[in-house]
mmCIF file of C-alpha atoms and ligand atoms in Angstrom:
data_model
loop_
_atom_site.group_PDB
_atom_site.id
_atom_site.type_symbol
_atom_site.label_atom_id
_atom_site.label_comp_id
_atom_site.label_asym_id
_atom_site.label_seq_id
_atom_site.Cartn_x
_atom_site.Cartn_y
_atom_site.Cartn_z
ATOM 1 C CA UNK N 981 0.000 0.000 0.000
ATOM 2 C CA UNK N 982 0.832 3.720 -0.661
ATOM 3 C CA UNK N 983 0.396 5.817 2.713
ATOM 4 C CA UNK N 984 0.430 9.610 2.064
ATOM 5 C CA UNK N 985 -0.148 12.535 4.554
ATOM 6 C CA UNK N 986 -1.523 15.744 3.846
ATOM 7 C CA UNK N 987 -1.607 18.837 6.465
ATOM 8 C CA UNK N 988 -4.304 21.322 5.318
ATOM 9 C CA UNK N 989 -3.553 25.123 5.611
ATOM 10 C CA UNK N 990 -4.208 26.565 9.359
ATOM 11 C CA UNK N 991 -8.189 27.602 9.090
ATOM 12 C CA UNK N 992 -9.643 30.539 10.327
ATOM 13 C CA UNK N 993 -11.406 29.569 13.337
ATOM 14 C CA UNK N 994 -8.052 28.210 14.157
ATOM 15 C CA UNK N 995 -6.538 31.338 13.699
ATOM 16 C CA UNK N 996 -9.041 33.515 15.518
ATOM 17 C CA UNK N 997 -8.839 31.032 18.556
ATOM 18 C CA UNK N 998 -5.031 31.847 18.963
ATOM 19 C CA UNK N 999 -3.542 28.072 17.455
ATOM 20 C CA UNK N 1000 -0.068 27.653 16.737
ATOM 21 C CA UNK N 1001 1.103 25.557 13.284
ATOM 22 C CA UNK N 1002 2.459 22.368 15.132
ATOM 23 C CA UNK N 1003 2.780 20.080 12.098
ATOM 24 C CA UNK N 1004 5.455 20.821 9.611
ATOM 25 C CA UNK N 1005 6.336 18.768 6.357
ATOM 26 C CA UNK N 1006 10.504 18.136 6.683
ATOM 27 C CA UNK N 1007 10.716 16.671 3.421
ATOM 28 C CA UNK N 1008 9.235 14.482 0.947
ATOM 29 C CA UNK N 1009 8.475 11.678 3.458
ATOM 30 C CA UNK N 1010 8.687 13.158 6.985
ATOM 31 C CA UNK N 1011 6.524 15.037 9.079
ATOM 32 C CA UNK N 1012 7.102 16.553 12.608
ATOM 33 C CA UNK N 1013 4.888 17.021 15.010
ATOM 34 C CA UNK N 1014 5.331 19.521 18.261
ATOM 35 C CA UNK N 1015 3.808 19.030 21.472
ATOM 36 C CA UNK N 1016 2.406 22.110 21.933
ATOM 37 C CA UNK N 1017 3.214 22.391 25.577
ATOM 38 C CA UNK N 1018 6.900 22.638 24.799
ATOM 39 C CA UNK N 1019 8.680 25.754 25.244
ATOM 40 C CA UNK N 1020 8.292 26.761 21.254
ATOM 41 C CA UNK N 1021 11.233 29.311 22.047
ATOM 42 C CA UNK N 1022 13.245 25.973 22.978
ATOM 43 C CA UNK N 1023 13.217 23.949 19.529
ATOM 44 C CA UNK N 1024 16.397 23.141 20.226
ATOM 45 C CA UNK N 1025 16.656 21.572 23.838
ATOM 46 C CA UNK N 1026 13.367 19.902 22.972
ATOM 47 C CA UNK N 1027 13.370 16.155 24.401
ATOM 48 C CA UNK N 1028 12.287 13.458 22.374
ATOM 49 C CA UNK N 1029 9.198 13.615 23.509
ATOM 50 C CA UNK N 1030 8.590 17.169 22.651
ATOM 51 C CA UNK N 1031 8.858 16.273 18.689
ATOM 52 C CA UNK N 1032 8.469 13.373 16.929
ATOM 53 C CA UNK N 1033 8.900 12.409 12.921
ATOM 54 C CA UNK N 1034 6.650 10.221 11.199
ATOM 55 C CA UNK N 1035 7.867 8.585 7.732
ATOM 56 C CA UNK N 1036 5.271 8.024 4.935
ATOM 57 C CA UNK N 1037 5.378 7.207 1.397
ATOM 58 C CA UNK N 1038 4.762 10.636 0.600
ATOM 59 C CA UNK N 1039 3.887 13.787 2.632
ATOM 60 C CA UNK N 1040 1.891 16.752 1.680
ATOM 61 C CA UNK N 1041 1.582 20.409 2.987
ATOM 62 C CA UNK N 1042 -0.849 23.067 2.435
ATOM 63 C CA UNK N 1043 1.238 24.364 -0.483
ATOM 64 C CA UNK N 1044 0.100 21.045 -2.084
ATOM 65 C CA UNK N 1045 -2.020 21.533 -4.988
ATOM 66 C CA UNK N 1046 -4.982 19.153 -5.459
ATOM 67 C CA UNK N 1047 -2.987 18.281 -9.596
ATOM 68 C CA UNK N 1048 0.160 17.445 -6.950
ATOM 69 C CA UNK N 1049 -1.745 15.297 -4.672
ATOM 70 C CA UNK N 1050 -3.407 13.221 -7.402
ATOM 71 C CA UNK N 1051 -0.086 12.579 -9.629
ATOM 72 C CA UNK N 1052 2.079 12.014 -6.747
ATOM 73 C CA UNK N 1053 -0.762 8.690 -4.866
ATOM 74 C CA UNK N 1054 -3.926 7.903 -7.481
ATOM 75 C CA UNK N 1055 -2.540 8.583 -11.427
ATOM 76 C CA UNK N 1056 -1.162 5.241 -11.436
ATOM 77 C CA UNK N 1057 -4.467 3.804 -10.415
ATOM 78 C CA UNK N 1058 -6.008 4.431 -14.129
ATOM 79 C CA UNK N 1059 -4.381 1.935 -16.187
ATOM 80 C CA UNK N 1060 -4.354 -0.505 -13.279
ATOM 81 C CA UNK N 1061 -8.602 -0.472 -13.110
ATOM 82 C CA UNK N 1062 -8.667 -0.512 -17.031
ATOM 83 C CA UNK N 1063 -6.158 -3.193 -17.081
ATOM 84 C CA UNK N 1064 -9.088 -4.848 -15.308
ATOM 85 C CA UNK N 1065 -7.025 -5.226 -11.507
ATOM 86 C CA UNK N 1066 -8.851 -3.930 -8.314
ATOM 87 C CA UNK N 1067 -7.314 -0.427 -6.508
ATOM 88 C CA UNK N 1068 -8.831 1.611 -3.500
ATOM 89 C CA UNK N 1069 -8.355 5.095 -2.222
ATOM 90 C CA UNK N 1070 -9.203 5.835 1.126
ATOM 91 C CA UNK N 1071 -9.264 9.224 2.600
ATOM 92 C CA UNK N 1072 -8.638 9.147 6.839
ATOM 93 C CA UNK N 1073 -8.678 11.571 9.522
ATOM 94 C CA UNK N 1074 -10.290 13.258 12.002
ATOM 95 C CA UNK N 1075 -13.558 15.583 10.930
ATOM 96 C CA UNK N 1076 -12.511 18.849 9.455
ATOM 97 C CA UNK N 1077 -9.153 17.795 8.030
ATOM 98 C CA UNK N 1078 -9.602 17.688 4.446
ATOM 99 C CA UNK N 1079 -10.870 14.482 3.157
ATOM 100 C CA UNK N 1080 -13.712 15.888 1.566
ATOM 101 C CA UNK N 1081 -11.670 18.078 -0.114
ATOM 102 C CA UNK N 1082 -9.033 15.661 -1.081
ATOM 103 C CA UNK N 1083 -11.602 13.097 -2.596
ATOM 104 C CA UNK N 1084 -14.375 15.925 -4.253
ATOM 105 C CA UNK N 1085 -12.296 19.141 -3.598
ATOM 106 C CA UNK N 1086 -14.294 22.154 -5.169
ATOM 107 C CA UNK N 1087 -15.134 23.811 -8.504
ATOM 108 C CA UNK N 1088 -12.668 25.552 -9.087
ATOM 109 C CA UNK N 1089 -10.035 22.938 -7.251
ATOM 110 C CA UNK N 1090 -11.376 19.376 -8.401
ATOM 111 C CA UNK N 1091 -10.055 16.686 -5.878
ATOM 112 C CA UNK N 1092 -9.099 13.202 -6.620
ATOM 113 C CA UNK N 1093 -12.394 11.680 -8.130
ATOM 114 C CA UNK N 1094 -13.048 14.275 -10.583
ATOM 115 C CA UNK N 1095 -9.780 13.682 -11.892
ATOM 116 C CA UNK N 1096 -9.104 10.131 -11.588
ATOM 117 C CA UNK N 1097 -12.078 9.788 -13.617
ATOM 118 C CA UNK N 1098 -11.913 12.171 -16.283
ATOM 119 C CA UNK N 1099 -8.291 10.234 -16.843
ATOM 120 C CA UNK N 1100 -10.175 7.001 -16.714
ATOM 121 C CA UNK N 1101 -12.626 7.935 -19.604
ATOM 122 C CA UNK N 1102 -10.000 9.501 -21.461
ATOM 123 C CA UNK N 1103 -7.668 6.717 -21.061
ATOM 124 C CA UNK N 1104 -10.896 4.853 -22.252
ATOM 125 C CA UNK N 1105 -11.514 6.473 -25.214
ATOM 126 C CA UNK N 1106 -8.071 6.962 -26.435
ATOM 127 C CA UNK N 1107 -7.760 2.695 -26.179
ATOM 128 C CA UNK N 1108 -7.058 0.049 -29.406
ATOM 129 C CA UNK N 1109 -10.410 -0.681 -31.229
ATOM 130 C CA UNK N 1110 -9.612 -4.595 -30.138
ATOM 131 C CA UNK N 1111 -11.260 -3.893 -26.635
ATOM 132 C CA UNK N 1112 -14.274 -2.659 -25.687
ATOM 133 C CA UNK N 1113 -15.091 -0.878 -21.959
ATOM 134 C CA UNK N 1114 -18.692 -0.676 -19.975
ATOM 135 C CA UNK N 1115 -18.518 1.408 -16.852
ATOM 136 C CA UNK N 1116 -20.900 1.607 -14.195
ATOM 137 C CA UNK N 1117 -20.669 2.804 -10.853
ATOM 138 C CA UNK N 1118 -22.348 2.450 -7.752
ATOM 139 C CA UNK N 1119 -22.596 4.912 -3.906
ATOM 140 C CA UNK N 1120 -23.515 3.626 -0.783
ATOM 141 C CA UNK N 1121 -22.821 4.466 2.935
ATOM 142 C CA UNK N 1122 -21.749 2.057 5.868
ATOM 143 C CA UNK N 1123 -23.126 3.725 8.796
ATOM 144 C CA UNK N 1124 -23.315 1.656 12.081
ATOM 145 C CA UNK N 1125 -22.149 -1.515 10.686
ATOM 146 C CA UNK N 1126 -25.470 -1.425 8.158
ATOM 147 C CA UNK N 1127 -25.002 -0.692 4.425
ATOM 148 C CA UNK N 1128 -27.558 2.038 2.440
ATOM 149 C CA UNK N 1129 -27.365 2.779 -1.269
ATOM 150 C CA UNK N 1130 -27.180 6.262 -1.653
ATOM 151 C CA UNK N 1131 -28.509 6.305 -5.030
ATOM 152 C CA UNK N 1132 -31.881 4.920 -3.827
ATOM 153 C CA UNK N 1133 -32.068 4.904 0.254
ATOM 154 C CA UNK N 1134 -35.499 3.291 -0.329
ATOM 155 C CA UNK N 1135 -33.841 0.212 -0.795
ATOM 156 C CA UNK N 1136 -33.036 -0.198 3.083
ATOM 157 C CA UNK N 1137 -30.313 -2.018 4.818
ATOM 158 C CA UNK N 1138 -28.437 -4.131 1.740
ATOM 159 C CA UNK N 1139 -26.274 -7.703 2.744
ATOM 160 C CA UNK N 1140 -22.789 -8.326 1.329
ATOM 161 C CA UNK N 1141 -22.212 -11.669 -0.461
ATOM 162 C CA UNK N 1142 -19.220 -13.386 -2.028
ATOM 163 C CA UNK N 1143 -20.344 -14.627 -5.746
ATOM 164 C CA UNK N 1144 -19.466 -18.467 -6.989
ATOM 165 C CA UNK N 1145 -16.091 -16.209 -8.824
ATOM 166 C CA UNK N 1146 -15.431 -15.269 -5.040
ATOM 167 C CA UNK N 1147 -15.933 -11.550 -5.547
ATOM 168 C CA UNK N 1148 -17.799 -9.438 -2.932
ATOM 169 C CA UNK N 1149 -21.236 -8.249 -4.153
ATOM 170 C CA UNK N 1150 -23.609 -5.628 -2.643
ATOM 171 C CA UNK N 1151 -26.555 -7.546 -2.959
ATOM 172 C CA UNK N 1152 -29.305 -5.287 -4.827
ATOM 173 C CA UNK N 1153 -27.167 -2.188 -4.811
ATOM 174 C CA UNK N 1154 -27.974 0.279 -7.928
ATOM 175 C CA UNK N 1155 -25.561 0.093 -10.504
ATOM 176 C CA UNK N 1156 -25.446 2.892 -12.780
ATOM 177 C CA UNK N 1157 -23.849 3.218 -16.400
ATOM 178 C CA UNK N 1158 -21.759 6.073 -16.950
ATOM 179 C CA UNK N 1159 -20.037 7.505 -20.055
ATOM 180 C CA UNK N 1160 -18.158 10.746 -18.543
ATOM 181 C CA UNK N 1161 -16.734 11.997 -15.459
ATOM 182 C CA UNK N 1162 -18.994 14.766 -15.405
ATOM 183 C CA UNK N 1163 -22.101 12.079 -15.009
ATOM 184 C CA UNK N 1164 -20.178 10.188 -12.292
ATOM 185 C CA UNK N 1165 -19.367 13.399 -10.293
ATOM 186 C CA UNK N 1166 -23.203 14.364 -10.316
ATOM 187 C CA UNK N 1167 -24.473 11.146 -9.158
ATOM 188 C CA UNK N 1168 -21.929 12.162 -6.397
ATOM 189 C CA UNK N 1169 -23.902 15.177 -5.329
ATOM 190 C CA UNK N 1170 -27.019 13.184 -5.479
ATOM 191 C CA UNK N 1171 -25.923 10.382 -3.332
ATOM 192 C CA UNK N 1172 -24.279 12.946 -0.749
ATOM 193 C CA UNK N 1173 -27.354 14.682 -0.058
ATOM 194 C CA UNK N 1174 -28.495 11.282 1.398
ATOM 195 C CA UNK N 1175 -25.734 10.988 3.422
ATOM 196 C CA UNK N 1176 -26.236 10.546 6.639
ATOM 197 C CA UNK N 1177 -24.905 13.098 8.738
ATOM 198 C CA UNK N 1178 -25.705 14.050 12.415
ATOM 199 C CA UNK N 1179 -24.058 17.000 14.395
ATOM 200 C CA UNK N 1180 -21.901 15.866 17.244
ATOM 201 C CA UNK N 1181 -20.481 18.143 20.173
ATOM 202 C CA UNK N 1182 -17.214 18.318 18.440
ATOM 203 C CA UNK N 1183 -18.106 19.617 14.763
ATOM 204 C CA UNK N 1184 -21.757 20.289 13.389
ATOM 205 C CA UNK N 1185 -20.825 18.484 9.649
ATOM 206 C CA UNK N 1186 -19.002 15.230 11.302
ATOM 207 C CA UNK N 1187 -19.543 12.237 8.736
ATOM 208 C CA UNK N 1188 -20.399 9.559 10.616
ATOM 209 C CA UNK N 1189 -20.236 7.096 7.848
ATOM 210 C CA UNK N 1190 -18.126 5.472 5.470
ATOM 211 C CA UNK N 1191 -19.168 6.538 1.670
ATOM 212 C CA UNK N 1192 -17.907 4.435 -0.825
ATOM 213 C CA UNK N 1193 -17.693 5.286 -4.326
ATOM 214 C CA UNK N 1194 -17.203 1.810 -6.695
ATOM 215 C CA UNK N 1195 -16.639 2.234 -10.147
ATOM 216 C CA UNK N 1196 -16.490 -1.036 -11.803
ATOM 217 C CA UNK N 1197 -14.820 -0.967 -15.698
ATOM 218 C CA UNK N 1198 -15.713 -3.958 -17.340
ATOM 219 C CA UNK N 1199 -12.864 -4.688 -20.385
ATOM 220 C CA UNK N 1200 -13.877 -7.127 -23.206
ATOM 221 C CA UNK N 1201 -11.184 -7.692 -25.649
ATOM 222 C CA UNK N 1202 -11.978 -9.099 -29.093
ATOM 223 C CA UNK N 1203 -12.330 -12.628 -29.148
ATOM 224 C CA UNK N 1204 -10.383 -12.838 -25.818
ATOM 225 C CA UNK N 1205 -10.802 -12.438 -22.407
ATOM 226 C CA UNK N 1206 -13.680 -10.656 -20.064
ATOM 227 C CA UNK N 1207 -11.969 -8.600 -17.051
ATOM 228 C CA UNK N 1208 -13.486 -6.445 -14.659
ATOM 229 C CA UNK N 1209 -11.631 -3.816 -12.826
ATOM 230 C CA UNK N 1210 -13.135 -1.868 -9.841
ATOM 231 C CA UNK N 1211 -12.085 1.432 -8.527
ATOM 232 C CA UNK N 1212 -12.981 2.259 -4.580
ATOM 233 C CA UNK N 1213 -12.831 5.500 -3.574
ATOM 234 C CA UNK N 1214 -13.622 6.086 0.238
ATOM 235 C CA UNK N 1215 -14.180 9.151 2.484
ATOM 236 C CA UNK N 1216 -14.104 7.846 5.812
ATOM 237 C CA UNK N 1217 -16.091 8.669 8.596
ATOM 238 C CA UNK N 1218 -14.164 10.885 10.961
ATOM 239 C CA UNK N 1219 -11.573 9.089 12.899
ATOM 240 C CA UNK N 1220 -11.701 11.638 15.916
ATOM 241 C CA UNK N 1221 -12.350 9.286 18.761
ATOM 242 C CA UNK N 1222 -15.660 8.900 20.602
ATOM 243 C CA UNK N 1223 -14.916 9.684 24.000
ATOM 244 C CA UNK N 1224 -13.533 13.267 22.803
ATOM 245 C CA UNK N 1225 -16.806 14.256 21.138
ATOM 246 C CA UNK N 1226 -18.011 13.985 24.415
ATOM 247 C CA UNK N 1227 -21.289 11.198 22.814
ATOM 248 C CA UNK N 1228 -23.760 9.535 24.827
ATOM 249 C CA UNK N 1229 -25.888 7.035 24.095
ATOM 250 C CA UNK N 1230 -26.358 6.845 19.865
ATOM 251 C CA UNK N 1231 -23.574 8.613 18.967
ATOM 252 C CA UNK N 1232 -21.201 6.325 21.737
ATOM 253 C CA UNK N 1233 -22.500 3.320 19.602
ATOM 254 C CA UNK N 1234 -21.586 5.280 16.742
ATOM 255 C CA UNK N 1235 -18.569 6.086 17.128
ATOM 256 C CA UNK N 1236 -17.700 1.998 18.777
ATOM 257 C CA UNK N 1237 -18.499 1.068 15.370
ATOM 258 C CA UNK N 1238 -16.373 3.473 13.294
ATOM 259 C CA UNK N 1239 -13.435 2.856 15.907
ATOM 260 C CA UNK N 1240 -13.853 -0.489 14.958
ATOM 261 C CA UNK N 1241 -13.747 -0.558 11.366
ATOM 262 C CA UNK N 1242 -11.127 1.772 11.025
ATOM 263 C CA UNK N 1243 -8.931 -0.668 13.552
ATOM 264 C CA UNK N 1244 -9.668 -3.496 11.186
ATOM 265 C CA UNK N 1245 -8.709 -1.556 8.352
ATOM 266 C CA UNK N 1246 -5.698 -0.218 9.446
ATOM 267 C CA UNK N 1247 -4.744 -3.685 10.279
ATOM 268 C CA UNK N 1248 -5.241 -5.248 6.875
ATOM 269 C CA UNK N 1249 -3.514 -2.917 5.403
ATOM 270 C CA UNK N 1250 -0.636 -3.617 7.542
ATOM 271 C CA UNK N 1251 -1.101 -7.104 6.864
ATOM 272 C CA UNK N 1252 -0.708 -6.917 3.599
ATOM 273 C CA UNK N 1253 1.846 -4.374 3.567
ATOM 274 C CA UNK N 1254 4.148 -7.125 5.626
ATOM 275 C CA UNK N 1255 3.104 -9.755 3.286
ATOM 276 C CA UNK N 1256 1.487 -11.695 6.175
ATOM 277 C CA UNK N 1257 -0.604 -14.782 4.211
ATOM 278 C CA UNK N 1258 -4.330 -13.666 3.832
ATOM 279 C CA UNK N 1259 -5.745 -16.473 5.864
ATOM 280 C CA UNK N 1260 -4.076 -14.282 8.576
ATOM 281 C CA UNK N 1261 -5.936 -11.080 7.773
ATOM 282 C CA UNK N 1262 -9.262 -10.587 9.718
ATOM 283 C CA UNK N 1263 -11.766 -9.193 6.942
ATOM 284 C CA UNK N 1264 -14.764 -10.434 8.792
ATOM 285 C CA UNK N 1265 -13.883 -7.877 11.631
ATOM 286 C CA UNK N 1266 -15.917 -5.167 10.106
ATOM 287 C CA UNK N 1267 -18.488 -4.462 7.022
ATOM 288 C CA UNK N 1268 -16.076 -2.425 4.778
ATOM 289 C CA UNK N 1269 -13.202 -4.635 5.164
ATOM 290 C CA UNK N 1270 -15.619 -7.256 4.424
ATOM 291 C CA UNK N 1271 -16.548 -5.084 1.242
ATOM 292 C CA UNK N 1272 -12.747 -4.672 -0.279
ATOM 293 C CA UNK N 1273 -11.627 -8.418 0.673
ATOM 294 C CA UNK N 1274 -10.475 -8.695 -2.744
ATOM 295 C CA UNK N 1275 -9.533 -5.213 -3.292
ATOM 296 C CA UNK N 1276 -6.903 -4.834 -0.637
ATOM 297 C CA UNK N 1277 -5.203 -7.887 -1.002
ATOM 298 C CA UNK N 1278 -3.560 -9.877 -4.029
ATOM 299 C CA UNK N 1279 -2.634 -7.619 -7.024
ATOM 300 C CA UNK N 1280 -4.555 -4.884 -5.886
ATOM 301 C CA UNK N 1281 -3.690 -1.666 -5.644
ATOM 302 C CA UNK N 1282 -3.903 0.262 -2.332
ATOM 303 C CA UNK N 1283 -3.250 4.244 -1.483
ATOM 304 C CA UNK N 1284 -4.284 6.083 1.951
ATOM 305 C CA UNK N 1285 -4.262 9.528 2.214
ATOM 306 C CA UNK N 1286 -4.978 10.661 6.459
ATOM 307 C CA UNK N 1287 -5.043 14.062 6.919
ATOM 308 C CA UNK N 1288 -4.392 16.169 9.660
ATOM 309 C CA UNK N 1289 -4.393 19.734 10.640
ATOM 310 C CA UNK N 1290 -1.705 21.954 11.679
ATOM 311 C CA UNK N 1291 -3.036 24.136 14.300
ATOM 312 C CA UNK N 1292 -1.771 23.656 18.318
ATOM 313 C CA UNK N 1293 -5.703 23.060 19.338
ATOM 314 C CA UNK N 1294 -5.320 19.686 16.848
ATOM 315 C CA UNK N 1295 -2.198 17.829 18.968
ATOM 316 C CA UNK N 1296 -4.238 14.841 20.230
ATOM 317 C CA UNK N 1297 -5.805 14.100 16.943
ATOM 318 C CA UNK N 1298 -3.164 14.284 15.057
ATOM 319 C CA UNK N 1299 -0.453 12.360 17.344
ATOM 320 C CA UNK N 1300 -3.079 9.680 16.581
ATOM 321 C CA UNK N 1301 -3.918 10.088 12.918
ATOM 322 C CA UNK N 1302 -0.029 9.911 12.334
ATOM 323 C CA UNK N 1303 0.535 7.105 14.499
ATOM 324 C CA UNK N 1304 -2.400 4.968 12.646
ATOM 325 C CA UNK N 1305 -1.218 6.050 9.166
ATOM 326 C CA UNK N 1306 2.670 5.211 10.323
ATOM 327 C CA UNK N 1307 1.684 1.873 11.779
ATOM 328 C CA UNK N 1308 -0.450 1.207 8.401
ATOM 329 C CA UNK N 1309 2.597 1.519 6.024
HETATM 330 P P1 LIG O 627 -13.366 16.491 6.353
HETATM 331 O O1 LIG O 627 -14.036 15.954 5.129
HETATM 332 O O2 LIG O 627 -12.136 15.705 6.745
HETATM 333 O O3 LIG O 627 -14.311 16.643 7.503
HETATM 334 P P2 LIG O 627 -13.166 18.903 4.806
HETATM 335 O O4 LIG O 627 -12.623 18.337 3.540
HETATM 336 O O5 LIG O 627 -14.618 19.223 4.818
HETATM 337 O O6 LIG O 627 -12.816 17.967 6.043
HETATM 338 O O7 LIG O 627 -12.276 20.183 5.155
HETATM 339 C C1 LIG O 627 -12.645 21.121 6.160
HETATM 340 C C2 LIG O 627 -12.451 22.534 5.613
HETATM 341 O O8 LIG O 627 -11.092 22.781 5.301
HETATM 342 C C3 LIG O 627 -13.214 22.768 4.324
HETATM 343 O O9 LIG O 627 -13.711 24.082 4.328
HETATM 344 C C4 LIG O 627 -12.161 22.596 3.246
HETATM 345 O O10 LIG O 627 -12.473 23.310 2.078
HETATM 346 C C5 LIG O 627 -10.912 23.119 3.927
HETATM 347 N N1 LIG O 627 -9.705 22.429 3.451
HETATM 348 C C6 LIG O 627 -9.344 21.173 3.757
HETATM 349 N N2 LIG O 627 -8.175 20.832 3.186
HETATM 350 C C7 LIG O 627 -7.779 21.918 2.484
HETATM 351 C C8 LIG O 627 -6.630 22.211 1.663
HETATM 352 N N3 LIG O 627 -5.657 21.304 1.451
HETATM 353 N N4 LIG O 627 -6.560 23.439 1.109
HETATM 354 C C9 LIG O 627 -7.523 24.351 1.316
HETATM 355 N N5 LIG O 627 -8.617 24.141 2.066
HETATM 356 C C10 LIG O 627 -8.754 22.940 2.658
HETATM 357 MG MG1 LIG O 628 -16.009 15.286 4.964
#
């Protein structure tokens, strides 16, 4: 797996409320993080325990365009999915640190999706005559360990199932046939209106689900072979824990659940980074590890992005965010 960090710019509310930056980008790979209690006048005399580095793949700051971010973890990913392999993209951190905005971004600064898949149908239509390409995609939530297709909610609480080719299937999820990015990214906007979404004591917008884009690109070459690739792309549910949101009841159970798929998660990835044999990985131990059994392991493709912010007010979260994307690479 490819494990990349990206610090967003300090925000204004951070600003107005006095934070310091904490997290700096050393180089390519590194990030430091202060404790903010340490003397900041004192860099130098600062104990171990003051600073700490973390080592990724690849490390973003806010002078990281959304064109830099994509090239540098998800470009690849295009002629892997219409090669007809599996690959996954999975945005982490805590609410408010800029997975949104790394996986949609904005008009004017299109994030990963809009531009993995306008590369995808280009890369499409510039392909030999010998092969043709359907693509059809599908949006749904996992929210409290229960799965709801965000293109048509009506549908209720869906089941997972492993078909006789062993490949994990949404039972009765709506699959849709697109032709253009542009299509894909509006079905998007549709599906993320019916996202479920519930203020919490620590940020009114926390995303307390899992929202999983799957693009699936079936490839049918001339008198040859059928292959079908799929492309996850995943904007976690915030990782900020649930005893610091200060939950009772509902949103304690909520946040038990997301702690626990984004443990198991973590730990596949690890898994598989090490090599460990796959009867050793535990893909039962949540729904959306369950989901991408066969697109985490094997010759699949794998990038996660956690993001963090800079600000002094952040230390907690982000001592943890870096810890869980360090441990997953
Ligand atoms: P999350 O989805 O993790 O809760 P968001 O993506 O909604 O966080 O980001 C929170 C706010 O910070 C948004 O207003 C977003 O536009 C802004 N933001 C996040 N990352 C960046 C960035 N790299 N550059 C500029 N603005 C950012
Ligand atoms: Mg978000």
């Amino acid at each position: 797996a490819l494990v990349a960090l990206r610090i967003r710019p300090m925000s204004a509310a951070e600003l107005a409320e006095g934070a310091r930056p904490i997290a700096h980008r050393l180089d390519e790979q590194v990030v430091v993080l202060r404790d903010p209690l340490a003397d900041p006048d004192d860099v130098l005399r600062a104990s171990r325990s003051q600073q700490k580095s973390y080592s990724f793949d690849v490390a973003f700051d806010a002078t990281a365009t959304q064109e830099t971010v994509y090239r540098a973890t998800t470009q690849s990913l295009v002629t892997v999915v219409i090669s007809g392999s599996n690959a996954t993209v999975f945005a982490y951190g805590p609410t408010g640190c800029g997975k949104t905005y790394t996986m949609l971004g904005t008009d004017g600064e299109p994030g990963l999706c809009a531009r993995t898949l306008g590369e995808l149908f280009q890369a499409i239509e510039d392909a030999s005559g010998d092969v043709e390409y359907e693509v059809s995609m599908s949006y749904l939530e996992i929210y409290n360990e229960m799965i709801r297709d965000l293109l048509n909610p009506s549908l209720g609480r869906l089941q997972l199932r492993e078909d006789a080719g062993g490949t994990v299937q949404v039972t009765g999820i709506t699959q849709i046939p697109a032709t253009s990015a542009d299509e894909v990214m509006q079905l998007l906007a549709r599906g993320n209106r019916q996202r479920t979404q519930e203020p919490t004591a620590a940020n009114r917008t926390s995303s307390r689900s899992h929202a999983v884009l799957q693009v699936t690109v079936r490839r049918q070459q001339r008198g040859g072979g059928l292959r079908h690739g799929r492309l996850f792309m995943i904007d976690l549910a915030g990782s900020e824990r649930a005893a610091q949101t200060r939950n009772r009841g509902q949103r304690m159970k909520e946040g038990a659940h997301i702690n626990r798929s984004l443990l198991a998660l973590g730990n596949c990835i690890k898994a598989l980074s090490h090599r460990a044999s796959s009867k050793y990985i535990n893909y039962r131990d949540s729904k959306l590890t369950r989901l991408l059994k066969d697109s985490l392991g094997g010759n699949s493709h794998t990038v996660m992005i956690a993001h963090i912010s800079p600000a002094s007010t952040a230390f907690a979260e982000s001592r943890s965010t870096l810890a869980y994307a360090h441990r997953a690479k």
